[in-house]
Coordinates of C-alpha atoms in Angstrom, one line a residue:
M1 CA 111.7 98.5 97.4
N2 CA 114.2 99.2 100.1
L3 CA 112.5 99.1 103.2
Q4 CA 114.4 101.9 105.0
A5 CA 112.3 104.2 101.8
W6 CA 109.3 103.6 104.0
R7 CA 110.5 104.2 107.3
E8 CA 107.4 106.5 108.0
V9 CA 105.5 104.0 107.0
L10 CA 106.6 101.0 108.4
Y11 CA 108.2 101.9 111.6
V12 CA 105.9 99.9 113.8
V13 CA 105.1 97.4 110.7
R14 CA 108.5 96.3 111.7
K15 CA 108.3 96.7 115.3
I16 CA 105.0 94.2 116.1
H17 CA 106.1 91.7 112.6
G18 CA 109.5 91.8 112.1
P19 CA 112.3 93.2 109.2
G20 CA 111.2 91.0 106.6
T21 CA 107.6 93.3 106.9
E22 CA 106.5 95.0 103.8
I23 CA 103.3 96.9 102.8
K24 CA 101.7 93.9 100.2
R25 CA 98.4 95.1 100.5
L26 CA 96.4 98.7 100.8
V27 CA 93.0 100.1 101.5
I28 CA 92.1 103.7 99.7
K29 CA 89.4 105.4 100.7
I30 CA 88.0 107.9 98.5
G31 CA 84.9 110.7 100.3
S32 CA 82.6 112.0 97.8
S33 CA 84.7 115.7 99.0
S34 CA 87.6 113.6 96.3
L35 CA 85.3 113.1 93.2
N36 CA 82.8 116.1 93.3
H37 CA 83.0 118.5 90.0
P38 CA 82.0 121.6 91.4
N39 CA 79.1 122.1 89.3
G40 CA 77.7 118.8 89.6
G41 CA 78.2 114.7 89.3
I42 CA 82.3 113.4 89.1
C43 CA 84.8 115.4 88.4
H44 CA 86.5 112.8 86.0
L45 CA 89.9 114.1 85.9
S46 CA 90.4 113.2 89.4
L47 CA 88.5 109.5 89.5
A48 CA 91.6 109.3 87.0
M49 CA 94.8 110.3 89.0
F50 CA 93.5 108.4 92.0
V51 CA 93.4 105.6 89.8
T52 CA 97.1 106.6 88.3
E53 CA 98.4 106.4 91.8
I54 CA 96.6 102.5 92.4
A55 CA 98.4 101.5 89.1
K56 CA 101.8 102.0 90.7
L57 CA 100.8 100.9 93.6
R58 CA 100.1 97.4 91.7
E59 CA 103.5 97.4 89.3
Q60 CA 104.6 97.4 92.1
G61 CA 102.7 94.3 93.6
I62 CA 101.3 96.1 96.3
E63 CA 97.1 95.1 96.2
V64 CA 94.7 97.6 96.8
V65 CA 90.9 97.3 97.6
I66 CA 89.2 100.4 97.0
V67 CA 86.0 101.8 99.8
S68 CA 84.8 105.1 97.1
S69 CA 82.0 107.2 97.9
G70 CA 80.4 109.2 95.0
A71 CA 77.5 106.8 94.1
V72 CA 74.6 109.8 94.8
A73 CA 76.9 112.9 93.3
A74 CA 76.9 110.9 89.6
G75 CA 73.6 110.4 89.6
M76 CA 72.8 113.3 90.3
G77 CA 75.2 114.3 87.6
I78 CA 73.1 112.8 85.7
L79 CA 70.1 113.6 86.6
G80 CA 70.3 117.1 86.3
L81 CA 70.1 117.9 89.6
K82 CA 71.7 120.9 91.1
S83 CA 70.9 120.0 95.7
R84 CA 71.9 116.9 97.2
P85 CA 67.9 114.8 98.0
K86 CA 66.3 115.2 101.3
S87 CA 64.4 112.3 101.6
V88 CA 65.3 108.7 102.2
N89 CA 63.6 107.5 98.5
D90 CA 65.4 110.1 96.6
K91 CA 68.9 109.7 97.7
Q92 CA 68.0 105.6 97.1
A93 CA 67.5 106.7 93.5
T94 CA 69.9 108.7 93.2
A95 CA 72.5 106.5 94.1
A96 CA 71.3 103.8 92.6
V97 CA 71.7 105.7 89.0
G98 CA 74.5 106.5 89.9
Q99 CA 76.6 103.5 91.0
G100 CA 76.1 102.0 87.7
Y101 CA 77.8 105.3 86.5
L102 CA 80.9 105.0 89.1
I103 CA 81.9 101.9 88.2
Q104 CA 81.6 102.0 85.1
R105 CA 84.2 105.4 85.1
Y106 CA 86.7 103.8 87.2
N107 CA 86.7 100.3 84.8
E108 CA 87.1 102.5 82.2
E109 CA 90.5 104.5 84.0
L110 CA 91.6 100.5 84.9
S111 CA 91.6 99.2 82.2
R112 CA 94.2 102.1 80.2
Y113 CA 96.7 100.5 82.7
G114 CA 95.2 96.4 81.5
L115 CA 93.6 96.1 85.4
V116 CA 89.5 95.4 86.0
G117 CA 87.7 96.7 88.7
A118 CA 85.0 94.7 91.0
Q119 CA 81.8 96.4 92.5
I120 CA 80.8 95.6 95.6
L121 CA 77.8 96.6 97.7
L122 CA 77.6 96.1 101.3
T123 CA 75.3 96.5 103.9
R124 CA 76.0 96.4 107.9
L125 CA 74.0 93.1 107.2
D126 CA 76.6 91.7 105.2
L127 CA 79.6 92.6 108.3
A128 CA 76.9 91.6 111.5
Q129 CA 76.6 87.9 110.7
R130 CA 79.7 86.1 110.6
E131 CA 78.7 83.5 107.7
R132 CA 78.5 87.1 105.8
Y133 CA 81.2 87.9 106.8
S134 CA 82.6 85.5 106.4
N135 CA 81.8 85.0 102.2
A136 CA 82.6 89.2 102.3
R137 CA 85.8 88.2 103.3
N138 CA 86.6 85.0 100.9
T139 CA 85.1 87.4 98.1
L140 CA 87.9 89.2 99.0
E141 CA 90.7 87.2 99.0
T142 CA 89.5 85.1 95.4
L143 CA 89.7 89.3 93.5
L144 CA 93.1 89.9 95.0
H145 CA 94.4 86.6 93.9
N146 CA 93.4 86.5 90.7
G147 CA 94.8 90.7 90.3
V148 CA 91.5 92.5 90.7
V149 CA 90.8 95.9 92.6
P150 CA 87.5 95.4 93.9
I151 CA 85.7 98.6 94.6
V152 CA 84.2 98.5 97.5
N153 CA 81.0 100.5 98.2
E154 CA 77.8 101.1 100.7
N155 CA 74.5 99.4 99.5
D156 CA 72.9 102.8 99.7
T157 CA 69.9 101.5 97.3
V158 CA 68.7 99.0 100.2
A159 CA 70.5 100.3 103.1
V160 CA 68.4 101.2 105.9
E161 CA 69.0 104.0 108.5
E162 CA 69.2 101.6 111.1
L163 CA 71.6 99.4 109.2
C164 CA 73.9 101.8 107.9
F165 CA 77.7 102.1 108.3
G166 CA 77.0 105.8 108.9
D167 CA 79.8 106.4 106.3
N168 CA 82.5 105.7 104.2
D169 CA 85.4 106.4 106.6
R170 CA 83.8 103.6 109.3
L171 CA 83.2 100.8 106.3
S172 CA 87.2 102.6 104.7
A173 CA 88.0 100.5 109.0
L174 CA 86.0 97.6 108.6
V175 CA 87.4 96.9 104.8
A176 CA 90.7 97.1 105.6
G177 CA 90.3 94.5 108.7
L178 CA 87.7 92.2 106.1
A179 CA 90.2 92.4 103.8
D180 CA 93.3 91.9 106.3
A181 CA 95.6 95.3 104.7
Q182 CA 98.9 96.1 106.7
L183 CA 96.8 99.9 106.0
L184 CA 94.3 102.0 105.3
V185 CA 94.6 105.8 103.7
V186 CA 91.6 107.4 103.6
F187 CA 92.0 111.2 101.6
S188 CA 90.0 113.5 102.9
D189 CA 89.3 117.4 101.6
I190 CA 92.1 118.9 104.4
D191 CA 95.9 117.7 104.6
G192 CA 95.3 115.5 108.1
L193 CA 94.3 116.0 112.3
Y194 CA 95.4 119.2 112.7
T195 CA 95.7 121.0 116.5
G196 CA 92.6 123.2 115.2
N197 CA 91.6 124.8 112.4
P198 CA 93.4 125.5 110.1
R199 CA 91.6 127.2 107.2
T200 CA 90.2 130.0 110.1
N201 CA 93.3 129.3 112.7
P202 CA 96.5 130.1 111.2
D203 CA 98.5 129.1 114.1
A204 CA 97.0 125.3 113.6
K205 CA 99.3 122.7 113.3
L206 CA 99.3 120.0 111.1
I207 CA 100.3 116.1 113.5
S208 CA 102.2 114.7 111.5
R209 CA 102.0 111.0 114.3
V210 CA 99.6 109.6 115.9
R211 CA 100.7 106.8 118.7
E212 CA 97.1 106.9 120.3
V213 CA 93.7 108.0 119.9
T214 CA 92.9 108.6 123.2
P215 CA 90.0 111.2 124.7
E216 CA 92.0 114.0 123.4
I217 CA 92.9 113.1 120.3
E218 CA 89.0 112.3 119.9
K219 CA 88.2 116.7 121.3
L220 CA 90.6 118.1 119.1
A221 CA 88.4 116.8 116.6
A222 CA 85.1 117.3 117.9
G223 CA 86.3 120.6 119.7
K224 CA 85.4 123.6 118.9
G225 CA 87.7 125.0 116.7
S226 CA 88.5 122.4 115.0
A227 CA 88.4 121.3 112.1
I228 CA 84.9 119.0 111.7
G229 CA 83.2 119.7 108.9
T230 CA 86.4 119.8 107.2
G231 CA 87.0 116.3 106.0
G232 CA 84.7 115.0 108.6
M233 CA 87.3 114.9 111.1
V234 CA 85.3 113.4 114.3
S235 CA 84.1 110.3 111.2
K236 CA 88.1 110.2 110.8
I237 CA 88.9 110.2 114.2
Q238 CA 86.8 107.1 115.1
A239 CA 88.0 104.9 112.1
A240 CA 91.9 105.6 113.3
K241 CA 89.9 103.9 117.2
I242 CA 89.1 100.8 114.8
V243 CA 91.5 100.4 112.6
T244 CA 94.4 101.2 114.8
S245 CA 92.7 98.3 117.4
F246 CA 93.2 95.7 114.7
G247 CA 96.4 96.2 114.5
I248 CA 96.4 98.4 111.5
G249 CA 97.2 101.8 110.8
M250 CA 96.3 104.4 108.8
L251 CA 96.9 108.3 107.1
I252 CA 94.8 111.0 105.8
L253 CA 95.9 112.4 102.8
N254 CA 94.7 115.4 101.1
G255 CA 92.4 114.0 98.0
A256 CA 93.6 117.1 95.7
R257 CA 96.7 115.3 95.7
P258 CA 96.8 111.9 95.5
E259 CA 99.9 111.6 94.5
E260 CA 101.4 112.0 97.7
L261 CA 100.8 108.8 99.2
S262 CA 103.5 107.8 96.4
R263 CA 105.2 110.0 97.9
F264 CA 104.7 109.2 101.3
L265 CA 105.8 105.1 100.5
L266 CA 108.9 106.6 99.6
G267 CA 109.5 108.5 102.4
N268 CA 108.3 111.7 102.7
Q269 CA 106.6 112.7 105.8
L270 CA 103.7 113.6 104.5
G271 CA 99.3 113.4 106.0
T272 CA 98.3 111.9 109.2
F273 CA 99.3 108.7 110.5
F274 CA 98.0 106.9 113.1
Q275 CA 100.0 104.4 114.9
P276 CA 98.7 100.7 115.7
R277 CA 98.5 98.8 118.2
K278 CA 100.7 96.3 118.8
G279 CA 99.7 92.9 117.7
R280 CA 97.1 92.0 115.6
L281 CA 94.1 90.9 116.1
S282 CA 92.9 87.9 113.9
S283 CA 89.9 87.5 112.2
R284 CA 87.6 86.3 114.6
K285 CA 88.4 89.0 117.1
R286 CA 87.8 91.7 114.5
W287 CA 84.4 91.1 114.1
L288 CA 83.3 90.4 117.9
G289 CA 85.0 93.5 118.4
W290 CA 83.5 95.9 115.3
G291 CA 81.6 93.5 112.6
G292 CA 78.5 92.1 114.8
I293 CA 75.7 93.8 116.2
Y294 CA 75.6 93.4 120.2
E295 CA 72.4 91.8 121.3
G296 CA 72.0 93.5 125.0
T297 CA 74.5 94.7 127.7
I298 CA 76.1 93.3 130.9
Q299 CA 77.5 96.0 133.0
V300 CA 80.5 94.6 135.7
D301 CA 82.4 95.5 138.3
E302 CA 86.5 97.1 138.7
G303 CA 87.5 93.9 139.6
A304 CA 85.8 92.5 136.3
K305 CA 87.3 95.3 134.3
S306 CA 90.8 94.8 136.1
A307 CA 90.5 91.6 134.7
I308 CA 89.0 91.3 130.8
V309 CA 91.2 95.2 130.1
S310 CA 94.6 94.6 132.1
E311 CA 94.7 90.0 132.5
G312 CA 93.0 88.8 129.5
K313 CA 90.8 87.5 131.2
S314 CA 87.8 85.8 130.7
L315 CA 84.3 87.3 132.2
L316 CA 82.6 85.2 135.4
P317 CA 79.6 85.1 137.1
K318 CA 80.9 87.3 140.0
G319 CA 81.8 90.8 138.1
V320 CA 79.0 91.6 136.8
I321 CA 76.6 93.6 138.3
K322 CA 73.7 94.4 136.5
I323 CA 72.1 93.1 132.9
V324 CA 70.9 95.6 130.1
G325 CA 68.1 93.9 126.9
S326 CA 67.6 89.7 126.6
W327 CA 69.3 87.3 124.6
E328 CA 70.2 84.0 123.9
R329 CA 73.3 82.1 124.4
G330 CA 75.7 82.6 121.5
N331 CA 74.7 85.6 121.1
L332 CA 77.2 88.7 120.7
V333 CA 76.9 91.5 123.9
R334 CA 78.7 94.2 125.0
V335 CA 80.2 95.0 128.3
I336 CA 80.5 98.4 130.1
D337 CA 82.4 99.3 133.1
E338 CA 80.7 101.6 136.6
E339 CA 80.7 104.6 134.2
D340 CA 79.1 103.0 130.6
E341 CA 82.7 102.8 129.3
E342 CA 82.5 99.9 126.8
I343 CA 85.4 98.3 127.6
A344 CA 84.7 94.5 125.4
R345 CA 82.1 92.4 123.3
G346 CA 81.7 88.7 123.3
V347 CA 79.5 85.8 122.7
V348 CA 77.7 84.7 125.6
S349 CA 77.5 81.5 126.7
L350 CA 74.5 82.4 129.8
S351 CA 71.7 83.5 128.3
S352 CA 70.3 87.0 129.8
D353 CA 67.4 84.8 132.2
E354 CA 70.3 82.4 133.6
L355 CA 73.0 85.7 133.6
E356 CA 70.0 87.0 135.4
K357 CA 69.7 84.1 137.8
C358 CA 73.7 84.0 138.6
K359 CA 75.0 86.9 139.0
G360 CA 77.6 87.9 142.0
L361 CA 78.0 84.6 142.2
H362 CA 81.0 82.1 142.2
S363 CA 81.8 80.1 138.9
E364 CA 80.8 76.6 141.0
E365 CA 77.2 77.8 142.2
A366 CA 76.6 79.9 139.3
A367 CA 77.2 76.3 137.1
V368 CA 74.8 74.3 139.5
L369 CA 72.4 76.9 139.5
V370 CA 72.3 76.7 135.2
G371 CA 72.8 73.2 134.7
M372 CA 76.6 73.2 133.5
D373 CA 79.0 70.1 134.2
K374 CA 82.0 72.9 135.1
A375 CA 82.5 76.0 136.8
C376 CA 81.1 78.6 134.5
E377 CA 82.1 81.8 132.3
V378 CA 79.5 84.5 131.7
I379 CA 81.7 85.3 128.2
H380 CA 85.6 83.1 127.8
R381 CA 88.6 85.6 126.6
D382 CA 88.8 83.0 123.4
F383 CA 85.3 84.2 122.5
M384 CA 85.7 88.4 123.1
T385 CA 87.5 91.5 122.5
V386 CA 88.6 94.1 124.4
I387 CA 87.3 97.0 122.7
K388 CA 88.7 100.1 125.3

């Protein structure tokens, strides 16, 4: 495909990776609102339309990972439920019934194009623990290498609230990083991010490109009169914040018109495109910043913040002003500034007890106090990801 025809998607990717770069891998997130039938259950026509678009991408040599909601909706249709279950047990049971049916429907449609789908059910712990994260990544790579279309969903049958992704928007962002994709496409029940709620405000304008997820953009999604609740725009903005920090772009399109993805890839300006940050984070840096679960918090002064965020330096004991929580050496912790804003996450080389003893000291003094042979670093820059 002519690279010039991809200008809307690849403008930033070319700038970062060079003029020979083309999109080779996409993650497509399909929400329940795009699959639900008005009378309950899954809309077979909608699912078939999405698979048709995926088949077009595969014909062009583009690998596709699907992140699909819809297990509960499918289960409701099979069980004849008129309203969504409220209790955790009922939701999990309904998801267990629906998940098998959902993957069956995907495979039936994929088989029409000579494609094979593979079910991958993830829990938060699968991405929180480094070894399991690597295993999931290797599985995805192997499936894609063999021409299979992975179909990912949260394992709702066993997931508990404390260890949930929260929503499939966040899951899709993490999967995009896991799969090392070039683009995340999120299908919603709205055309993209607007300056207001287009269903109540006729003057609301579609924002075609977001260069950075700023506090103003976040407020736009959450504020009064916005599109909150119409496509879950708040969660989509949070997903964009995660995935663009990986160096991966994100596109929001209307799930009622899946064919718009092909039109977008041909250069038409559709939906809202979130521009990725310059430079792609490594798999390890992605896991450090967004995959793992932190054990505690370190608050730092303005000097340490500047060194970490602006200069890419390690965190030293001198800049630490407060410790919250308990951890051992090698655990993941988050770093916050004096306004309690998170600025980084990383793997610590000191336990919480050791750091409590030497916070505020110079590195050489701290090293003597905790029995280290060389100058002491709380978090080395190679084991830290800047969040801010």
